Amino acid sequence: MRFLHTADWHLGRIFNARSLLEDQRHLLDQLVGLVAQRKPDAVLIAGDVFDRAVPPPEAVALLSEVLSRIVIGLRTPVLMIAGNHDSGERLGFGAPLLAAGGLHLAGPAGQVATLRLADAHGPVDVIGLPYAEPAEVRALHALDDTPDHAESMRLQLDALRARPDKAARTVLVGHAFVMGGEGCDSERPLSVGGSGAIGAEVFAGFDYVALGHLHRPQTFAGGRVHYSGSLMKYSLSEVDQAKSVSLVELDGNGAVSIERIALEPLRALRILEGSLEDLLQRGAQDPRKEDYIHARLTDAGALLDPMSRLREVWPNALSIERLVLSQRGEGLTRRASTRQLAPAELFASFLREVADEDLDEARRAAFAEVLQTLGGERGAA
Amino acid sequence: MRFLHTADWHLGRIFNARSLLEDQRHLLDQLVGLVAQRKPDAVLIAGDVFDRAVPPPEAVALLSEVLSRIVIGLRTPVLMIAGNHDSGERLGFGAPLLAAGGLHLAGPAGQVATLRLADAHGPVDVIGLPYAEPAEVRALHALDDTPDHAESMRLQLDALRARPDKAARTVLVGHAFVMGGEGCDSERPLSVGGSGAIGAEVFAGFDYVALGHLHRPQTFAGGRVHYSGSLMKYSLSEVDQAKSVSLVELDGNGAVSIERIALEPLRALRILEGSLEDLLQRGAQDPRKEDYIHARLTDAGALLDPMSRLREVWPNALSIERLVLSQRGEGLTRRASTRQLAPAELFASFLREVADEDLDEARRAAFAEVLQTLGGERGAA
């Protein structure tokens, strides 16, 4: 029995004011190609399919198209659950109707999707458990208090374990933060002021647990609990990660082996460091000018519209970091809140940071004059 | 061949800050009951299923449930199109997958839904054409200019008429404003500064045209072009309308007969007129206290929080109209924009309208004093 396990597509995500839909389409085309080539028995999508509860209509259309290609075009069933970014109600629309066609959805908390498959060794039950806020679990189980994330998951899994056919191998598709898991900057924490992490041992009894939430591919419990990782890099902290989907083999005894298959992004995400002139010179020889570029500029002085200049070379340059500024900035914010500084002191700090120069007496007088003129105009307006 | 034709459900609509979902659920329960009882060959839903592009999740869940009950529970296919209130992309999610299960969706402009049925007299093709903005039709047909609504519809229908089986009887499900149709206050005009109306003759050649958009049930072209009307009353202008769904019989020769079947609302919409005290007294005997009440108050003087007093009797009282105010109000707004009046003149107008009294000298002085005190406080703050 073979599954293609993927998660955290975050369709419709905006990265530095830029839609990633074209990149996502490029990756999903490869994913559909993999399904055609490797012929898994089912595709499992472990939540955060969309980046937000109300995704842009283009993202809805893309998902609809991709799922149709897999389910109708390739006759491969899909089981998909809502993650913490999805609206369960919206994602779960038409679930009973779609199940008849081969798309098994678990949207709102409290609803599960089930898919029974079989191979020469007998049946395999795939169960999709959508992400549920602890407050929702409290309501569903009529609890007096809101449980923590670990207790929430325990309660939901206990309800699932009371299934009729204990002889079947069982695969769970879920969305959670497993304790010890390595996060990155693009995951939205499940609980305020904490990770909402749960121990991997809560999943005991399932032959394979296909998880979503953490964007880095990683494995727990000797391979039985696994994150496929996100479709693509969604933050600078992921620049060195290899993104992949997981092809999971479940043998007759329930033993698991996982193959990670890399997807080729349309544009790589790269961090370049140097002075602006240095980078622009290097850029002239760059064969991959379409890549997403984060520039760490080492220039100390003022720069005139550096982003426009970068984009003349790399049209998809994303962001700029001024290393001098960010190293000195810390000192300023520690010394005093900028709100508590007098205007001249604030400007002196600014000048020191940007130009590495002091606000001498002549400049201080000029600044005061400008400030007074502005104040006078404001008073007259 | 028998169809249940309905339209303009506007699920998730808010009426005077009040969700109508409970009312809509009550009506849709009856509609499902009708399908069970009268056993149509298909249910046709002619657009404006939701009230807005992004409906509340509860409305999405209600639609999902109702469609499942009809399609799965009663094994009756449904063909549903997007109207001008719907987001075609959102409504059309999973259309090819849902069609396999018996739910035929036409969401985005340019996509149609088709459903082939048959009876003893031969095949019947049902075609669902979603609402398309003229600008979308321009893009789809690569036109140089944006066509008007009539031309848009003509172009779209011409494309449909090139269908293979000309022998089949044909039913069109569409969303449009037919010229001469009677509108009401709850329809959103299809074009700015006009109705976007099209002549009924554009639909020539179809045996039956199941329309949505106009909220009053009405018929054109001798019964071949028909509006089922909305699920319920969505504005005061509909207070005297009988809302219904239409059971449509199409015989072997393509002749049409329509039966309008009334749905019983959970709460009636009623307009009551009289003084506040008068209404409250009448309300004490009212057996239908849960109804939606619009009160036209004839009182001339000031009233202390009349809505709260009305809601003590009718908890779902919706709105209040002051007949004295609304009759006089016209005069004031015609005379001068309130923004151009000095505060004392504005207050004099207000006093005249509310209390039917003049701002005499003593009052004028008191008003000036209050105004000055307020101005002084504001200056000091």
Short mmCIF file of N, CA and C in Angstrom, two decimals, chain A residues 102-230:
data_model
loop_
_atom_site.label_atom_id
_atom_site.label_comp_id
_atom_site.label_asym_id
_atom_site.label_seq_id
_atom_site.Cartn_x
_atom_site.Cartn_y
_atom_site.Cartn_z
N GLY A 102 -14.66 10.38 -4.81
CA GLY A 102 -13.30 9.99 -4.50
C GLY A 102 -12.47 11.05 -3.78
N LEU A 103 -13.13 12.16 -3.40
CA LEU A 103 -12.43 13.19 -2.63
C LEU A 103 -13.00 13.17 -1.21
N HIS A 104 -12.16 12.79 -0.26
CA HIS A 104 -12.61 12.60 1.12
C HIS A 104 -12.14 13.75 1.97
N LEU A 105 -13.08 14.58 2.42
CA LEU A 105 -12.75 15.82 3.11
C LEU A 105 -13.15 15.75 4.57
N ALA A 106 -12.28 16.25 5.44
CA ALA A 106 -12.68 16.48 6.83
C ALA A 106 -12.45 17.95 7.10
N GLY A 107 -13.52 18.70 7.20
CA GLY A 107 -13.42 20.14 7.37
C GLY A 107 -13.63 20.58 8.80
N PRO A 108 -14.88 20.71 9.25
CA PRO A 108 -15.13 21.25 10.59
C PRO A 108 -14.67 20.29 11.68
N ALA A 109 -14.25 20.84 12.80
CA ALA A 109 -13.88 20.03 13.96
C ALA A 109 -15.05 19.11 14.30
N GLY A 110 -14.73 17.89 14.65
CA GLY A 110 -15.78 16.95 15.02
C GLY A 110 -16.19 16.04 13.88
N GLN A 111 -15.83 16.40 12.65
CA GLN A 111 -16.12 15.53 11.52
C GLN A 111 -14.83 14.84 11.11
N VAL A 112 -14.92 13.57 10.76
CA VAL A 112 -13.74 12.88 10.26
C VAL A 112 -14.03 12.37 8.86
N ALA A 113 -12.97 12.18 8.10
CA ALA A 113 -13.08 11.57 6.78
C ALA A 113 -12.53 10.16 6.89
N THR A 114 -13.17 9.22 6.26
CA THR A 114 -12.65 7.85 6.27
C THR A 114 -12.57 7.32 4.85
N LEU A 115 -11.57 6.51 4.64
CA LEU A 115 -11.34 5.93 3.31
C LEU A 115 -10.83 4.52 3.56
N ARG A 116 -11.57 3.54 3.06
CA ARG A 116 -11.10 2.16 3.25
C ARG A 116 -10.46 1.67 1.96
N LEU A 117 -9.23 1.25 2.10
CA LEU A 117 -8.49 0.69 0.97
C LEU A 117 -8.14 -0.76 1.32
N ALA A 118 -7.62 -1.47 0.35
CA ALA A 118 -7.20 -2.85 0.63
C ALA A 118 -6.09 -3.24 -0.32
N ASP A 119 -5.19 -4.09 0.15
CA ASP A 119 -4.20 -4.70 -0.73
C ASP A 119 -4.21 -6.21 -0.47
N ALA A 120 -3.22 -6.90 -0.97
CA ALA A 120 -3.20 -8.36 -0.82
C ALA A 120 -3.17 -8.78 0.64
N HIS A 121 -2.74 -7.88 1.52
CA HIS A 121 -2.60 -8.22 2.94
C HIS A 121 -3.83 -7.87 3.76
N GLY A 122 -4.83 -7.32 3.11
CA GLY A 122 -6.04 -6.98 3.86
C GLY A 122 -6.37 -5.50 3.80
N PRO A 123 -7.33 -5.10 4.61
CA PRO A 123 -7.81 -3.71 4.54
C PRO A 123 -6.88 -2.71 5.22
N VAL A 124 -6.94 -1.50 4.74
CA VAL A 124 -6.26 -0.36 5.39
C VAL A 124 -7.30 0.74 5.56
N ASP A 125 -7.47 1.21 6.79
CA ASP A 125 -8.38 2.33 7.05
C ASP A 125 -7.59 3.62 7.15
N VAL A 126 -7.96 4.58 6.32
CA VAL A 126 -7.33 5.91 6.42
C VAL A 126 -8.35 6.84 7.07
N ILE A 127 -7.93 7.49 8.13
CA ILE A 127 -8.85 8.36 8.87
C ILE A 127 -8.28 9.78 8.87
N GLY A 128 -9.07 10.73 8.44
CA GLY A 128 -8.65 12.13 8.45
C GLY A 128 -9.29 12.87 9.60
N LEU A 129 -8.47 13.40 10.47
CA LEU A 129 -8.96 14.15 11.63
C LEU A 129 -8.59 15.62 11.42
N PRO A 130 -9.55 16.51 11.20
CA PRO A 130 -9.21 17.91 10.95
C PRO A 130 -8.69 18.59 12.21
N TYR A 131 -7.96 19.67 12.02
CA TYR A 131 -7.49 20.44 13.18
C TYR A 131 -8.69 20.95 13.96
N ALA A 132 -8.60 20.84 15.29
CA ALA A 132 -9.66 21.37 16.15
C ALA A 132 -9.04 22.21 17.24
N GLU A 133 -9.55 23.40 17.43
CA GLU A 133 -9.12 24.21 18.56
C GLU A 133 -9.57 23.51 19.85
N PRO A 134 -8.74 23.60 20.91
CA PRO A 134 -9.17 23.01 22.19
C PRO A 134 -10.57 23.47 22.62
N ALA A 135 -10.91 24.73 22.32
CA ALA A 135 -12.25 25.21 22.70
C ALA A 135 -13.34 24.45 21.95
N GLU A 136 -13.04 24.06 20.72
CA GLU A 136 -14.02 23.28 19.96
C GLU A 136 -14.15 21.87 20.53
N VAL A 137 -13.00 21.30 20.94
CA VAL A 137 -13.02 19.96 21.54
C VAL A 137 -13.80 20.00 22.85
N ARG A 138 -13.62 21.08 23.59
CA ARG A 138 -14.37 21.24 24.83
C ARG A 138 -15.88 21.19 24.55
N ALA A 139 -16.31 21.94 23.51
CA ALA A 139 -17.74 21.98 23.17
C ALA A 139 -18.22 20.61 22.68
N LEU A 140 -17.40 19.96 21.83
CA LEU A 140 -17.81 18.68 21.26
C LEU A 140 -17.95 17.60 22.33
N HIS A 141 -17.06 17.65 23.33
CA HIS A 141 -17.07 16.61 24.36
C HIS A 141 -17.76 17.06 25.63
N ALA A 142 -18.39 18.24 25.58
CA ALA A 142 -19.12 18.78 26.73
C ALA A 142 -18.26 18.76 28.00
N LEU A 143 -17.05 19.27 27.88
CA LEU A 143 -16.15 19.33 29.03
C LEU A 143 -16.40 20.60 29.84
N ASP A 144 -16.04 20.55 31.11
CA ASP A 144 -16.20 21.74 31.96
C ASP A 144 -15.12 22.77 31.65
N ASP A 145 -13.91 22.28 31.38
CA ASP A 145 -12.80 23.20 31.13
C ASP A 145 -12.22 22.96 29.75
N THR A 146 -11.51 23.97 29.26
CA THR A 146 -10.84 23.82 27.96
C THR A 146 -9.60 22.97 28.15
N PRO A 147 -9.48 21.87 27.44
CA PRO A 147 -8.29 21.01 27.59
C PRO A 147 -7.08 21.66 26.92
N ASP A 148 -5.88 21.17 27.21
CA ASP A 148 -4.72 21.64 26.45
C ASP A 148 -4.67 20.86 25.14
N HIS A 149 -3.72 21.19 24.29
CA HIS A 149 -3.67 20.55 22.98
C HIS A 149 -3.46 19.04 23.07
N ALA A 150 -2.62 18.62 24.04
CA ALA A 150 -2.34 17.19 24.18
C ALA A 150 -3.62 16.44 24.56
N GLU A 151 -4.32 16.99 25.54
CA GLU A 151 -5.56 16.36 26.02
C GLU A 151 -6.62 16.37 24.91
N SER A 152 -6.68 17.47 24.16
CA SER A 152 -7.61 17.57 23.03
C SER A 152 -7.39 16.44 22.05
N MET A 153 -6.13 16.24 21.69
CA MET A 153 -5.82 15.20 20.71
C MET A 153 -6.14 13.82 21.28
N ARG A 154 -5.83 13.62 22.54
CA ARG A 154 -6.11 12.33 23.18
C ARG A 154 -7.61 12.02 23.11
N LEU A 155 -8.41 13.01 23.45
CA LEU A 155 -9.86 12.80 23.44
C LEU A 155 -10.38 12.47 22.05
N GLN A 156 -9.86 13.18 21.06
CA GLN A 156 -10.32 12.94 19.69
C GLN A 156 -9.89 11.57 19.19
N LEU A 157 -8.64 11.18 19.55
CA LEU A 157 -8.15 9.89 19.07
C LEU A 157 -8.85 8.74 19.78
N ASP A 158 -9.16 8.92 21.06
CA ASP A 158 -9.87 7.86 21.78
C ASP A 158 -11.20 7.56 21.10
N ALA A 159 -11.87 8.62 20.64
CA ALA A 159 -13.15 8.43 19.95
C ALA A 159 -12.95 7.65 18.65
N LEU A 160 -11.83 7.92 17.97
CA LEU A 160 -11.56 7.22 16.71
C LEU A 160 -11.18 5.76 16.93
N ARG A 161 -10.53 5.48 18.06
CA ARG A 161 -10.02 4.13 18.31
C ARG A 161 -11.15 3.13 18.54
N ALA A 162 -12.32 3.64 18.85
CA ALA A 162 -13.46 2.74 19.06
C ALA A 162 -14.04 2.27 17.72
N ARG A 163 -13.19 2.10 16.74
CA ARG A 163 -13.69 1.71 15.41
C ARG A 163 -13.95 0.21 15.36
N PRO A 164 -14.79 -0.21 14.43
CA PRO A 164 -15.23 -1.62 14.43
C PRO A 164 -14.11 -2.60 14.08
N ASP A 165 -13.34 -2.32 13.01
CA ASP A 165 -12.43 -3.34 12.50
C ASP A 165 -11.03 -3.15 13.02
N LYS A 166 -10.73 -3.85 14.13
CA LYS A 166 -9.42 -3.67 14.75
C LYS A 166 -8.33 -4.40 13.98
N ALA A 167 -8.73 -5.29 13.07
CA ALA A 167 -7.74 -6.06 12.33
C ALA A 167 -7.09 -5.23 11.23
N ALA A 168 -7.77 -4.18 10.76
CA ALA A 168 -7.24 -3.40 9.65
C ALA A 168 -6.02 -2.60 10.08
N ARG A 169 -5.07 -2.43 9.17
CA ARG A 169 -4.01 -1.45 9.39
C ARG A 169 -4.64 -0.05 9.33
N THR A 170 -4.08 0.86 10.08
CA THR A 170 -4.73 2.17 10.18
C THR A 170 -3.76 3.31 9.96
N VAL A 171 -4.17 4.24 9.12
CA VAL A 171 -3.38 5.44 8.85
C VAL A 171 -4.18 6.64 9.33
N LEU A 172 -3.53 7.52 10.08
CA LEU A 172 -4.18 8.74 10.54
C LEU A 172 -3.61 9.93 9.78
N VAL A 173 -4.48 10.83 9.34
CA VAL A 173 -4.03 12.09 8.75
C VAL A 173 -4.44 13.19 9.72
N GLY A 174 -3.46 13.94 10.23
CA GLY A 174 -3.77 14.93 11.26
C GLY A 174 -2.94 16.20 11.11
N HIS A 175 -3.27 17.17 11.94
CA HIS A 175 -2.59 18.47 11.89
C HIS A 175 -2.28 18.87 13.32
N ALA A 176 -1.00 18.85 13.68
CA ALA A 176 -0.64 19.08 15.08
C ALA A 176 0.84 19.43 15.18
N PHE A 177 1.23 19.92 16.36
CA PHE A 177 2.63 20.22 16.64
C PHE A 177 3.15 19.14 17.58
N VAL A 178 4.03 18.28 17.08
CA VAL A 178 4.58 17.22 17.92
C VAL A 178 5.78 17.75 18.69
N MET A 179 5.78 17.47 19.98
CA MET A 179 6.82 17.95 20.88
C MET A 179 8.20 17.54 20.38
N GLY A 180 9.12 18.49 20.38
CA GLY A 180 10.46 18.21 19.86
C GLY A 180 10.58 18.51 18.38
N GLY A 181 9.47 18.81 17.77
CA GLY A 181 9.50 19.13 16.34
C GLY A 181 10.16 20.47 16.10
N GLU A 182 10.80 20.58 14.93
CA GLU A 182 11.54 21.79 14.62
C GLU A 182 10.67 22.72 13.78
N GLY A 183 10.38 23.86 14.31
CA GLY A 183 9.52 24.80 13.60
C GLY A 183 10.32 25.78 12.76
N CYS A 184 9.62 26.65 12.06
CA CYS A 184 10.28 27.75 11.35
C CYS A 184 9.34 28.96 11.38
N ASP A 185 9.73 30.04 10.70
CA ASP A 185 9.01 31.30 10.89
C ASP A 185 7.64 31.35 10.21
N SER A 186 7.32 30.38 9.37
CA SER A 186 6.08 30.51 8.60
C SER A 186 4.91 29.72 9.18
N GLU A 187 5.09 29.08 10.33
CA GLU A 187 3.96 28.40 10.96
C GLU A 187 3.27 29.36 11.93
N ARG A 188 1.97 29.30 11.97
CA ARG A 188 1.22 30.11 12.94
C ARG A 188 1.08 29.27 14.20
N PRO A 189 1.57 29.78 15.36
CA PRO A 189 1.50 28.98 16.59
C PRO A 189 0.07 28.55 16.89
N LEU A 190 -0.09 27.35 17.42
CA LEU A 190 -1.42 26.83 17.70
C LEU A 190 -2.00 27.39 18.98
N SER A 191 -1.13 27.87 19.87
CA SER A 191 -1.67 28.47 21.09
C SER A 191 -0.91 29.74 21.38
N VAL A 192 -1.61 30.70 21.96
CA VAL A 192 -0.98 31.98 22.26
C VAL A 192 0.06 31.78 23.35
N GLY A 193 1.27 32.22 23.10
CA GLY A 193 2.31 32.11 24.12
C GLY A 193 2.87 30.72 24.26
N GLY A 194 2.61 29.83 23.29
CA GLY A 194 3.16 28.48 23.39
C GLY A 194 3.05 27.81 22.05
N SER A 195 3.58 26.62 21.95
CA SER A 195 3.57 25.94 20.66
C SER A 195 2.33 25.08 20.50
N GLY A 196 1.64 24.75 21.59
CA GLY A 196 0.54 23.79 21.53
C GLY A 196 1.02 22.39 21.23
N ALA A 197 2.27 22.10 21.66
CA ALA A 197 2.88 20.82 21.29
C ALA A 197 2.28 19.65 22.08
N ILE A 198 2.30 18.49 21.44
CA ILE A 198 1.81 17.27 22.06
C ILE A 198 2.86 16.19 21.86
N GLY A 199 2.88 15.22 22.79
CA GLY A 199 3.86 14.13 22.68
C GLY A 199 3.48 13.16 21.56
N ALA A 200 4.49 12.63 20.87
CA ALA A 200 4.23 11.72 19.75
C ALA A 200 3.56 10.43 20.23
N GLU A 201 3.71 10.11 21.54
CA GLU A 201 3.17 8.83 22.04
C GLU A 201 1.64 8.80 22.01
N VAL A 202 1.02 9.98 21.88
CA VAL A 202 -0.44 10.01 21.82
C VAL A 202 -0.95 9.28 20.57
N PHE A 203 -0.09 9.12 19.58
CA PHE A 203 -0.50 8.49 18.32
C PHE A 203 -0.28 6.97 18.32
N ALA A 204 0.06 6.40 19.47
CA ALA A 204 0.30 4.95 19.54
C ALA A 204 -0.91 4.20 19.00
N GLY A 205 -0.62 3.13 18.27
CA GLY A 205 -1.71 2.29 17.77
C GLY A 205 -2.00 2.51 16.29
N PHE A 206 -1.57 3.66 15.74
CA PHE A 206 -1.73 3.88 14.30
C PHE A 206 -0.48 3.39 13.58
N ASP A 207 -0.67 2.77 12.45
CA ASP A 207 0.49 2.25 11.72
C ASP A 207 1.29 3.37 11.09
N TYR A 208 0.59 4.41 10.66
CA TYR A 208 1.30 5.56 10.10
C TYR A 208 0.47 6.81 10.40
N VAL A 209 1.16 7.87 10.79
CA VAL A 209 0.48 9.14 11.07
C VAL A 209 1.05 10.19 10.12
N ALA A 210 0.22 10.63 9.18
CA ALA A 210 0.63 11.62 8.18
C ALA A 210 0.27 13.00 8.70
N LEU A 211 1.30 13.75 9.12
CA LEU A 211 1.02 15.02 9.78
C LEU A 211 1.28 16.23 8.89
N GLY A 212 0.56 17.29 9.21
CA GLY A 212 0.82 18.62 8.70
C GLY A 212 0.98 19.56 9.86
N HIS A 213 1.55 20.70 9.62
CA HIS A 213 1.71 21.87 10.48
C HIS A 213 3.14 22.37 10.44
N LEU A 214 4.12 21.48 10.76
CA LEU A 214 5.51 21.91 10.70
C LEU A 214 5.98 21.88 9.25
N HIS A 215 6.69 22.93 8.85
CA HIS A 215 7.01 23.10 7.43
C HIS A 215 8.30 22.40 7.01
N ARG A 216 9.04 21.91 8.00
CA ARG A 216 10.26 21.16 7.69
C ARG A 216 9.92 19.66 7.71
N PRO A 217 10.31 18.91 6.70
CA PRO A 217 10.05 17.46 6.73
C PRO A 217 10.78 16.85 7.93
N GLN A 218 10.10 16.03 8.73
CA GLN A 218 10.75 15.43 9.89
C GLN A 218 9.91 14.26 10.39
N THR A 219 10.59 13.41 11.15
CA THR A 219 10.04 12.11 11.48
C THR A 219 10.16 11.84 12.97
N PHE A 220 9.16 11.18 13.54
CA PHE A 220 9.17 10.79 14.95
C PHE A 220 8.79 9.32 15.05
N ALA A 221 8.97 8.78 16.25
CA ALA A 221 8.51 7.42 16.55
C ALA A 221 9.00 6.42 15.50
N GLY A 222 10.25 6.55 15.11
CA GLY A 222 10.85 5.59 14.19
C GLY A 222 10.22 5.55 12.82
N GLY A 223 9.62 6.67 12.42
CA GLY A 223 9.06 6.73 11.06
C GLY A 223 7.55 6.60 11.02
N ARG A 224 6.94 6.26 12.15
CA ARG A 224 5.49 6.09 12.15
C ARG A 224 4.74 7.42 12.19
N VAL A 225 5.41 8.43 12.70
CA VAL A 225 4.81 9.77 12.79
C VAL A 225 5.68 10.70 11.96
N HIS A 226 5.11 11.28 10.93
CA HIS A 226 5.95 11.96 9.95
C HIS A 226 5.29 13.23 9.42
N TYR A 227 6.12 14.27 9.29
CA TYR A 227 5.70 15.49 8.60
C TYR A 227 6.28 15.47 7.18
N SER A 228 5.43 15.68 6.19
CA SER A 228 5.95 15.77 4.82
C SER A 228 6.63 17.11 4.60
N GLY A 229 6.28 18.10 5.41
CA GLY A 229 6.76 19.47 5.21
C GLY A 229 5.90 20.20 4.20
N SER A 230 6.14 21.51 4.10
CA SER A 230 5.30 22.35 3.25
C SER A 230 5.65 22.18 1.77
#
